[in-house]
Short mmCIF file of C-alpha atoms in Angstrom, two decimals:
data_model
loop_
_atom_site.label_atom_id
_atom_site.label_comp_id
_atom_site.label_asym_id
_atom_site.label_seq_id
_atom_site.Cartn_x
_atom_site.Cartn_y
_atom_site.Cartn_z
CA MET A 1 -6.17 8.23 2.88
CA ALA A 2 -7.11 6.18 -0.16
CA TYR A 3 -6.97 9.22 -2.42
CA LEU A 4 -3.51 10.07 -1.10
CA ILE A 5 -2.26 6.57 -1.90
CA ALA A 6 -3.82 6.75 -5.38
CA ASN A 7 -2.30 10.16 -6.06
CA LEU A 8 1.12 8.93 -4.93
CA ALA A 9 0.71 5.92 -7.23
CA TYR A 10 -0.08 8.26 -10.13
CA LEU A 11 3.01 10.29 -9.26
CA LEU A 12 5.07 7.09 -9.19
CA SER A 13 3.66 6.20 -12.58
CA LEU A 14 4.73 9.56 -13.98
CA LEU A 15 8.19 9.16 -12.45
CA CYS A 16 8.58 5.70 -14.00
CA ASP A 17 7.52 7.01 -17.41
CA VAL A 18 9.88 9.99 -17.34
CA THR A 19 12.80 7.89 -16.11
CA ALA A 20 12.20 5.24 -18.77
CA PHE A 21 11.97 7.96 -21.43
CA LEU A 22 15.30 9.45 -20.29
CA LEU A 23 16.98 6.03 -20.28
CA ILE A 24 15.72 5.22 -23.77
CA MET A 25 16.79 8.65 -25.04
CA GLU A 26 20.25 8.17 -23.51
CA TRP A 27 20.53 4.79 -25.18
CA LEU A 28 19.38 6.14 -28.56
CA VAL A 29 21.68 9.16 -28.43
CA HIS A 30 24.66 6.91 -27.74
CA VAL A 31 23.72 4.71 -30.71
CA LEU A 32 23.48 7.63 -33.14
CA PRO A 33 26.77 8.72 -34.74
CA GLY A 34 28.03 12.26 -34.71
CA ALA A 35 30.21 14.52 -32.62
CA TRP A 36 27.56 17.24 -32.50
CA LEU A 37 25.59 15.11 -30.01
CA ASN A 38 28.39 15.00 -27.43
CA SER A 39 26.90 17.66 -25.19
CA VAL A 40 23.51 15.91 -25.26
CA ARG A 41 25.19 12.57 -24.53
CA ARG A 42 27.09 14.03 -21.61
CA GLY A 43 24.00 15.70 -20.14
CA LEU A 44 21.79 12.62 -20.44
CA PHE A 45 24.54 10.42 -19.01
CA GLU A 46 24.89 12.65 -15.96
CA ILE A 47 21.13 12.58 -15.39
CA VAL A 48 20.72 8.79 -15.60
CA PHE A 49 24.08 7.72 -14.16
CA PRO A 50 22.66 6.44 -10.82
CA LEU A 51 20.26 4.15 -12.69
CA LEU A 52 23.03 2.98 -14.99
CA LYS A 53 25.15 2.07 -11.95
CA PHE A 54 22.22 0.05 -10.60
CA SER A 55 21.70 -1.71 -13.91
CA ASP A 56 25.42 -2.54 -14.22
CA GLN A 57 25.21 -4.43 -10.95
CA PHE A 58 21.88 -6.22 -11.38
CA LEU A 59 20.79 -6.11 -15.03
CA SER A 60 24.06 -6.41 -16.89
CA PHE A 61 23.52 -7.80 -20.38
CA ARG A 62 25.97 -7.45 -23.23
CA LEU A 63 25.73 -9.04 -26.65
CA ASP A 64 28.81 -8.30 -28.79
CA SER A 65 28.90 -4.49 -29.08
CA PHE A 66 25.32 -4.02 -27.84
CA ASN A 67 25.21 -2.95 -24.19
CA ALA A 68 21.65 -3.02 -22.93
CA ARG A 69 22.15 -1.68 -19.43
CA GLY A 70 19.90 1.38 -19.72
CA PHE A 71 17.48 -0.27 -22.11
CA LEU A 72 16.74 -3.18 -19.76
CA THR A 73 16.26 -0.81 -16.83
CA ALA A 74 13.78 1.20 -18.93
CA VAL A 75 11.90 -1.98 -19.83
CA LEU A 76 11.77 -2.93 -16.14
CA LEU A 77 10.40 0.50 -15.19
CA LEU A 78 7.78 0.34 -17.94
CA ALA A 79 6.75 -3.16 -16.83
CA ILE A 80 6.34 -1.93 -13.26
CA ASN A 81 4.32 1.01 -14.56
CA TRP A 82 2.03 -1.07 -16.77
CA LEU A 83 1.60 -4.10 -14.51
CA GLY A 84 2.14 -3.00 -10.92
CA ILE A 85 0.92 0.53 -10.42
CA PRO A 86 -2.67 -0.02 -11.68
CA TRP A 87 -3.07 -2.68 -9.00
CA LEU A 88 -1.83 -0.23 -6.39
CA VAL A 89 -4.38 2.35 -7.54
CA ALA A 90 -7.20 -0.21 -7.57
CA PHE A 91 -6.25 -1.40 -4.10
CA SER A 92 -6.10 2.14 -2.76
CA TYR A 93 -9.63 2.90 -3.95
CA SER A 94 -10.86 -0.23 -2.19
CA LEU A 95 -9.66 1.35 1.09
CA ARG A 96 -12.20 4.20 0.83
CA ASP A 97 -14.66 4.69 3.64
#
């Protein structure tokens, strides 16, 4: 059972990393100028829209023209990945028989 919990924690870590990467890429693509990126912007926005809705409700931060909704969510996911998931893995290995 401990190995199952550890493997699920590793999977959660991968999911947090990929989601944070997509959020940061969506934020960077929207910052870059150019009409040739519109299809990429649209695709990334459709992928991360549920997380952006969440961040609009709970992590809304705007400073002049800088909207950090996706960026702050990515930072939160990376913080969970770096600070929380290793503890979950260490705890799961302590449950071994």
